Amino acid sequence: MAAAEAVVVSPLSLKTDTAATPEAAGTAAATAATSPAMAAVAAVTAAARTGSEARVSKAALATKLLSLSGVFAVHKPKGPTSAELLNRLKEKLLAEAGMPSPEWTKRKKQTLKIGHGGTLDSAARGVLVIGIGRGTKMLTSMLSGSKRYVAIGELGKATDTLDSTGKVTEEKPYDKITQEDIEGILQKFTGNIMQVPPLYSALKKDGQRLSTLMKRGEVVEAKPARPVTVYSLSLQKFQPPFFTLELSSCANVLELTRTRQGPFTLEEHALPEDRWTIGDIAQSLEHCSSLLPAELALKKSKSEESNGQVLSCECITLNETKGEDDIIKTF
């Protein structure tokens, strides 16, 4: 505040004698122009101009953010849930656009619609499809689209959650299991099969996830089996105990990565967190728009033929290297 007060007072000390000679006036003007007080005035003026430009820029960003519409993909890391990641994305976009601000909160109809289609567990990573604006209406179509995963399993240990985050419930030897055994079992899990969703899943009962109820120790009934189409399964490498499926042993999933959902791939389309900006998302929406029409039409056709929701896995790849149910979340 001291700087502001100095600016207000300083012009009084810069007054020049109107009767001074032109040379004196010029000298006085030059002195005034180079004085600390005048420099302070210039600095405040520049700051005010910069602040005004910043406000205009924020308003433009807010307008651009609210105009975004379509479907794109982000890269979900291990750790956060899909809902938590969506909240993080939303907060970053609102902060970049200076929202919510007083001028925007007055416009009650100006809301940001954003959601995700196809939940990934907190321990999983990979492609998470995001809808923004009118794109949120397309998310239902993403649920019935094909998906591709890379799964890394560990033989010899079973857990209550079926992955490495749970408690070990059983241990068995695996020394007699061969690569041929696994490749033979894989064939039983391809094609149209009936799958019973695990109790530790994102499926809900009375509005709460089964996994949450299980962790509370509540009794949970298994959901009925549902149709799943697995187009192909392949075993890339086998180095016991790493890889599993259904052998005379037990196993759990160490890592799960979704590398594709519908037309979106992890390598080409999923934006990492450092690119969660309004500009990058606008470019991604434009880039991905050409992927959607045929894909959505195909999904609609499959959905109508099955008379129900079809969750399909295009490919699961098993790798020895160490290191869901789908929902729509809209804000």
Short mmCIF file of C-alpha atoms in Angstrom, two decimals:
data_model
loop_
_atom_site.label_atom_id
_atom_site.label_comp_id
_atom_site.label_asym_id
_atom_site.label_seq_id
_atom_site.Cartn_x
_atom_site.Cartn_y
_atom_site.Cartn_z
CA MET A 1 0.00 0.00 0.00
CA ALA A 2 2.98 2.33 0.60
CA ALA A 3 3.81 2.25 -3.09
CA ALA A 4 0.27 3.23 -4.01
CA GLU A 5 0.32 6.18 -1.60
CA ALA A 6 3.61 7.39 -3.05
CA VAL A 7 2.08 7.36 -6.50
CA VAL A 8 -0.85 9.50 -5.40
CA VAL A 9 1.30 12.13 -3.73
CA SER A 10 4.20 12.30 -6.16
CA PRO A 11 2.54 14.24 -9.02
CA LEU A 12 2.37 17.35 -6.76
CA SER A 13 6.14 17.47 -6.57
CA LEU A 14 6.48 17.30 -10.34
CA LYS A 15 4.77 20.61 -11.09
CA THR A 16 6.90 22.98 -13.20
CA ASP A 17 6.90 26.78 -13.36
CA THR A 18 4.72 27.84 -16.30
CA ALA A 19 6.87 30.93 -16.73
CA ALA A 20 10.05 28.96 -17.16
CA THR A 21 12.03 29.23 -20.38
CA PRO A 22 11.51 26.48 -23.01
CA GLU A 23 14.92 25.16 -22.17
CA ALA A 24 14.08 25.00 -18.48
CA ALA A 25 10.71 23.44 -19.22
CA GLY A 26 12.36 20.81 -21.34
CA THR A 27 14.89 20.10 -18.63
CA ALA A 28 12.13 19.86 -16.02
CA ALA A 29 10.13 17.53 -18.24
CA ALA A 30 13.12 15.31 -18.79
CA THR A 31 13.81 15.26 -15.07
CA ALA A 32 10.19 14.41 -14.33
CA ALA A 33 10.22 11.64 -16.89
CA THR A 34 13.19 10.00 -15.30
CA SER A 35 12.25 10.54 -11.65
CA PRO A 36 11.38 7.58 -9.40
CA ALA A 37 7.89 8.98 -8.86
CA MET A 38 7.13 9.09 -12.56
CA ALA A 39 8.58 5.62 -12.95
CA ALA A 40 6.22 4.44 -10.25
CA VAL A 41 3.28 6.04 -12.04
CA ALA A 42 4.29 4.35 -15.28
CA ALA A 43 4.67 1.04 -13.49
CA VAL A 44 1.20 1.25 -11.96
CA THR A 45 -0.28 2.22 -15.31
CA ALA A 46 1.42 -0.75 -16.97
CA ALA A 47 0.28 -3.05 -14.17
CA ALA A 48 -3.29 -1.84 -14.53
CA ARG A 49 -3.11 -2.42 -18.26
CA THR A 50 -1.64 -5.89 -17.71
CA GLY A 51 -4.33 -6.69 -15.16
CA SER A 52 -7.03 -5.58 -17.59
CA GLU A 53 -5.51 -7.68 -20.35
CA ALA A 54 -5.31 -10.64 -17.95
CA ARG A 55 -9.00 -10.27 -17.15
CA VAL A 56 -9.84 -10.16 -20.83
CA SER A 57 -7.65 -13.21 -21.40
CA LYS A 58 -9.34 -15.14 -18.57
CA ALA A 59 -12.76 -14.22 -19.91
CA ALA A 60 -11.74 -15.45 -23.35
CA LEU A 61 -10.42 -18.69 -21.87
CA ALA A 62 -13.63 -19.17 -19.89
CA THR A 63 -15.67 -18.65 -23.04
CA LYS A 64 -13.48 -21.09 -24.94
CA LEU A 65 -13.70 -23.66 -22.14
CA LEU A 66 -17.49 -23.52 -22.08
CA SER A 67 -17.60 -23.86 -25.86
CA LEU A 68 -15.61 -27.12 -25.88
CA SER A 69 -17.70 -30.09 -26.98
CA GLY A 70 -16.86 -33.66 -27.88
CA VAL A 71 -14.98 -36.69 -26.64
CA PHE A 72 -11.26 -37.08 -25.95
CA ALA A 73 -9.04 -39.28 -23.79
CA VAL A 74 -6.64 -38.77 -20.90
CA HIS A 75 -3.96 -40.99 -19.40
CA LYS A 76 -5.04 -42.17 -15.96
CA PRO A 77 -2.11 -43.14 -13.70
CA LYS A 78 -2.21 -45.69 -10.89
CA GLY A 79 -3.51 -44.29 -7.61
CA PRO A 80 -6.54 -42.06 -8.08
CA THR A 81 -9.98 -43.37 -8.91
CA SER A 82 -11.53 -42.35 -12.21
CA ALA A 83 -13.83 -39.92 -10.37
CA GLU A 84 -10.93 -38.35 -8.50
CA LEU A 85 -9.02 -37.92 -11.74
CA LEU A 86 -12.02 -36.24 -13.36
CA ASN A 87 -12.24 -33.82 -10.43
CA ARG A 88 -8.55 -33.02 -10.84
CA LEU A 89 -9.04 -32.37 -14.55
CA LYS A 90 -12.03 -30.14 -13.92
CA GLU A 91 -10.20 -28.12 -11.26
CA LYS A 92 -7.23 -27.51 -13.57
CA LEU A 93 -9.46 -26.30 -16.40
CA LEU A 94 -11.50 -24.01 -14.15
CA ALA A 95 -8.34 -22.57 -12.61
CA GLU A 96 -6.83 -21.86 -16.03
CA ALA A 97 -10.01 -20.05 -17.09
CA GLY A 98 -10.33 -18.13 -13.82
CA MET A 99 -13.59 -19.83 -12.97
CA PRO A 100 -15.70 -19.74 -11.00
CA SER A 101 -15.47 -15.95 -10.77
CA PRO A 102 -18.19 -13.45 -9.73
CA GLU A 103 -19.05 -12.52 -13.31
CA TRP A 104 -19.44 -16.19 -14.27
CA THR A 105 -21.32 -17.38 -11.20
CA LYS A 106 -24.05 -14.86 -12.02
CA ARG A 107 -24.66 -16.71 -15.25
CA LYS A 108 -26.31 -19.79 -13.79
CA LYS A 109 -26.78 -21.35 -17.20
CA GLN A 110 -23.05 -21.18 -17.88
CA THR A 111 -21.98 -24.54 -16.48
CA LEU A 112 -19.17 -26.88 -17.39
CA LYS A 113 -20.40 -30.34 -18.34
CA ILE A 114 -17.71 -32.97 -18.11
CA GLY A 115 -17.81 -36.70 -17.45
CA HIS A 116 -16.03 -40.00 -18.04
CA GLY A 117 -17.15 -43.24 -19.59
CA GLY A 118 -15.52 -46.50 -18.61
CA THR A 119 -14.21 -46.67 -15.04
CA LEU A 120 -10.70 -47.84 -14.30
CA ASP A 121 -9.87 -49.13 -10.82
CA SER A 122 -7.53 -46.98 -8.75
CA ALA A 123 -4.80 -49.62 -9.15
CA ALA A 124 -5.18 -49.62 -12.94
CA ARG A 125 -3.84 -47.14 -15.46
CA GLY A 126 -4.38 -46.25 -19.08
CA VAL A 127 -6.98 -44.72 -21.38
CA LEU A 128 -9.90 -42.94 -19.73
CA VAL A 129 -12.43 -41.47 -22.15
CA ILE A 130 -13.73 -38.00 -21.26
CA GLY A 131 -16.80 -36.23 -22.60
CA ILE A 132 -17.13 -32.44 -22.40
CA GLY A 133 -20.10 -30.27 -23.31
CA ARG A 134 -22.45 -32.16 -25.62
CA GLY A 135 -19.85 -34.90 -25.69
CA THR A 136 -21.13 -36.16 -22.34
CA LYS A 137 -24.11 -37.56 -24.24
CA MET A 138 -21.75 -39.74 -26.27
CA LEU A 139 -20.25 -41.47 -23.23
CA THR A 140 -22.91 -44.18 -23.07
CA SER A 141 -21.76 -45.30 -26.50
CA MET A 142 -18.21 -45.68 -25.19
CA LEU A 143 -19.34 -48.27 -22.64
CA SER A 144 -20.18 -50.82 -25.31
CA GLY A 145 -17.06 -50.20 -27.35
CA SER A 146 -14.14 -52.60 -27.56
CA LYS A 147 -11.29 -52.30 -25.06
CA ARG A 148 -7.73 -53.59 -24.98
CA TYR A 149 -5.66 -54.30 -21.90
CA VAL A 150 -2.19 -55.39 -20.95
CA ALA A 151 -2.32 -57.53 -17.80
CA ILE A 152 0.64 -58.60 -15.72
CA GLY A 153 -0.06 -61.47 -13.33
CA GLU A 154 1.76 -63.38 -10.62
CA LEU A 155 1.30 -67.12 -10.18
CA GLY A 156 1.13 -68.84 -6.83
CA LYS A 157 -0.80 -66.26 -4.83
CA ALA A 158 -4.51 -65.50 -4.70
CA THR A 159 -5.94 -62.36 -3.06
CA ASP A 160 -9.41 -61.35 -1.91
CA THR A 161 -9.50 -58.47 -4.40
CA LEU A 162 -7.99 -60.53 -7.25
CA ASP A 163 -5.15 -58.01 -7.57
CA SER A 164 -2.02 -57.04 -5.69
CA THR A 165 -3.86 -54.56 -3.42
CA GLY A 166 -5.73 -57.29 -1.53
CA LYS A 167 -4.89 -59.73 1.23
CA VAL A 168 -3.34 -63.05 0.24
CA THR A 169 -5.96 -65.74 0.74
CA GLU A 170 -4.17 -68.74 -0.75
CA GLU A 171 -0.74 -69.82 -1.91
CA LYS A 172 -0.01 -72.77 -4.19
CA PRO A 173 3.01 -74.12 -6.07
CA TYR A 174 3.41 -73.15 -9.69
CA ASP A 175 6.63 -74.90 -10.67
CA LYS A 176 4.84 -77.45 -12.90
CA ILE A 177 2.90 -74.87 -14.90
CA THR A 178 4.23 -74.39 -18.41
CA GLN A 179 3.74 -71.81 -21.13
CA GLU A 180 1.76 -74.40 -23.08
CA ASP A 181 -0.61 -74.81 -20.13
CA ILE A 182 -1.41 -71.11 -20.12
CA GLU A 183 -1.80 -70.87 -23.88
CA GLY A 184 -4.20 -73.80 -23.80
CA ILE A 185 -6.31 -72.18 -21.06
CA LEU A 186 -6.50 -68.90 -22.95
CA GLN A 187 -8.67 -70.48 -25.60
CA LYS A 188 -11.43 -71.06 -23.03
CA PHE A 189 -11.75 -67.33 -22.46
CA THR A 190 -12.21 -66.16 -26.03
CA GLY A 191 -15.41 -65.54 -27.93
CA ASN A 192 -18.81 -64.85 -26.38
CA ILE A 193 -18.67 -65.85 -22.74
CA MET A 194 -20.65 -65.18 -19.57
CA GLN A 195 -18.67 -63.28 -16.96
CA VAL A 196 -19.50 -62.94 -13.27
CA PRO A 197 -18.30 -59.51 -12.12
CA PRO A 198 -15.95 -59.67 -9.12
CA LEU A 199 -17.27 -58.47 -5.76
CA TYR A 200 -14.48 -55.91 -5.59
CA SER A 201 -15.73 -53.86 -8.52
CA ALA A 202 -17.29 -50.52 -9.39
CA LEU A 203 -20.71 -52.11 -9.82
CA LYS A 204 -23.19 -50.54 -7.43
CA LYS A 205 -25.77 -51.70 -4.91
CA ASP A 206 -28.16 -49.10 -3.53
CA GLY A 207 -25.97 -46.38 -4.97
CA GLN A 208 -22.71 -47.62 -3.42
CA ARG A 209 -19.89 -49.51 -5.07
CA LEU A 210 -19.56 -53.17 -4.24
CA SER A 211 -15.86 -52.68 -3.50
CA THR A 212 -16.71 -50.02 -0.90
CA LEU A 213 -19.28 -52.28 0.76
CA MET A 214 -16.81 -55.17 0.79
CA LYS A 215 -14.12 -53.07 2.45
CA ARG A 216 -16.63 -52.17 5.17
CA GLY A 217 -17.13 -55.84 5.84
CA GLU A 218 -20.73 -55.89 4.64
CA VAL A 219 -22.24 -58.97 3.04
CA VAL A 220 -22.45 -58.54 -0.73
CA GLU A 221 -24.12 -60.85 -3.20
CA ALA A 222 -22.44 -61.49 -6.53
CA LYS A 223 -24.04 -59.86 -9.53
CA PRO A 224 -25.44 -62.22 -12.17
CA ALA A 225 -23.20 -63.21 -15.05
CA ARG A 226 -23.36 -60.98 -18.10
CA PRO A 227 -22.29 -61.43 -21.72
CA VAL A 228 -18.76 -60.39 -22.61
CA THR A 229 -17.05 -60.73 -25.97
CA VAL A 230 -13.31 -61.42 -25.92
CA TYR A 231 -11.95 -61.12 -29.44
CA SER A 232 -8.47 -62.43 -28.75
CA LEU A 233 -6.04 -63.37 -25.98
CA SER A 234 -2.32 -63.76 -26.36
CA LEU A 235 0.58 -64.64 -24.12
CA GLN A 236 3.57 -62.51 -25.00
CA LYS A 237 6.06 -63.81 -22.44
CA PHE A 238 6.18 -66.36 -19.68
CA GLN A 239 8.68 -66.33 -16.85
CA PRO A 240 7.29 -67.95 -13.68
CA PRO A 241 5.95 -66.73 -11.38
CA PHE A 242 5.05 -63.81 -13.57
CA PHE A 243 2.36 -64.06 -15.51
CA THR A 244 -2.41 -66.21 -14.80
CA LEU A 245 -5.59 -67.50 -15.72
CA GLU A 246 -7.14 -70.74 -14.61
CA LEU A 247 -4.61 -73.41 -13.86
CA SER A 248 -3.88 -75.85 -11.05
CA SER A 249 -2.52 -72.94 -9.07
CA CYS A 250 -3.66 -69.44 -8.19
CA ALA A 251 -2.67 -65.93 -9.14
CA ASN A 252 -3.38 -62.23 -8.88
CA VAL A 253 -3.06 -59.24 -11.18
CA LEU A 254 0.03 -57.15 -10.51
CA GLU A 255 -0.63 -54.47 -13.11
CA LEU A 256 -3.46 -53.63 -15.46
CA THR A 257 -3.19 -51.09 -18.25
CA ARG A 258 -5.98 -50.17 -20.63
CA THR A 259 -4.22 -49.41 -23.90
CA ARG A 260 -7.34 -48.82 -25.98
CA GLN A 261 -10.99 -47.90 -25.55
CA GLY A 262 -13.05 -47.64 -28.67
CA PRO A 263 -11.01 -45.63 -31.18
CA PHE A 264 -8.81 -44.04 -28.51
CA THR A 265 -5.34 -45.48 -27.91
CA LEU A 266 -2.97 -44.81 -25.05
CA GLU A 267 -0.05 -43.94 -27.32
CA GLU A 268 -1.80 -41.62 -29.76
CA HIS A 269 -4.76 -40.03 -28.01
CA ALA A 270 -4.48 -40.10 -24.20
CA LEU A 271 -3.38 -36.71 -22.86
CA PRO A 272 -0.92 -36.83 -19.93
CA GLU A 273 -1.63 -34.48 -17.02
CA ASP A 274 0.87 -31.85 -18.15
CA ARG A 275 -1.30 -31.36 -21.25
CA TRP A 276 -4.60 -30.89 -19.44
CA THR A 277 -5.01 -27.37 -20.77
CA ILE A 278 -7.86 -25.72 -22.61
CA GLY A 279 -5.74 -25.35 -25.73
CA ASP A 280 -4.47 -28.95 -25.75
CA ILE A 281 -7.94 -30.34 -25.15
CA ALA A 282 -9.37 -28.20 -27.96
CA GLN A 283 -6.74 -29.62 -30.31
CA SER A 284 -7.42 -33.15 -29.08
CA LEU A 285 -11.16 -32.75 -29.64
CA GLU A 286 -10.50 -31.65 -33.19
CA HIS A 287 -8.06 -34.51 -33.76
CA CYS A 288 -10.44 -37.12 -32.31
CA SER A 289 -13.62 -35.88 -33.99
CA SER A 290 -12.87 -37.84 -37.15
CA LEU A 291 -12.66 -41.07 -35.12
CA LEU A 292 -16.17 -40.99 -33.74
CA PRO A 293 -18.89 -41.24 -36.41
CA ALA A 294 -18.18 -44.76 -37.73
CA GLU A 295 -17.25 -46.02 -34.27
CA LEU A 296 -20.45 -44.73 -32.70
CA ALA A 297 -22.57 -46.19 -35.50
CA LEU A 298 -20.89 -49.56 -35.04
CA LYS A 299 -21.48 -49.52 -31.31
CA LYS A 300 -25.13 -48.62 -31.76
CA SER A 301 -25.60 -51.54 -34.12
CA LYS A 302 -23.96 -53.97 -31.70
CA SER A 303 -25.98 -52.65 -28.81
CA GLU A 304 -29.27 -53.07 -30.64
CA GLU A 305 -28.38 -56.59 -31.71
CA SER A 306 -27.51 -57.68 -28.17
CA ASN A 307 -30.58 -56.05 -26.59
CA GLY A 308 -28.40 -55.06 -23.68
CA GLN A 309 -25.12 -53.54 -22.64
CA VAL A 310 -22.16 -55.39 -24.09
CA LEU A 311 -18.79 -54.94 -22.47
CA SER A 312 -16.12 -56.40 -24.68
CA CYS A 313 -12.39 -56.90 -24.39
CA GLU A 314 -10.54 -56.76 -27.67
CA CYS A 315 -7.26 -58.18 -26.44
CA ILE A 316 -5.58 -59.06 -23.17
CA THR A 317 -1.81 -59.36 -23.25
CA LEU A 318 0.10 -61.09 -20.49
CA ASN A 319 3.62 -59.98 -19.70
CA GLU A 320 6.05 -61.08 -17.03
CA THR A 321 7.63 -57.68 -16.55
CA LYS A 322 7.02 -56.03 -13.17
CA GLY A 323 7.03 -52.60 -13.22
CA GLU A 324 -14.60 -52.78 -13.65
CA ASP A 325 -17.77 -51.76 -14.05
CA ASP A 326 -18.19 -48.71 -16.28
CA ILE A 327 -19.97 -45.57 -15.16
CA ILE A 328 -20.52 -42.07 -16.38
CA LYS A 329 -19.66 -39.24 -14.01
CA THR A 330 -20.87 -35.78 -14.99
CA PHE A 331 -20.39 -32.43 -13.29
#
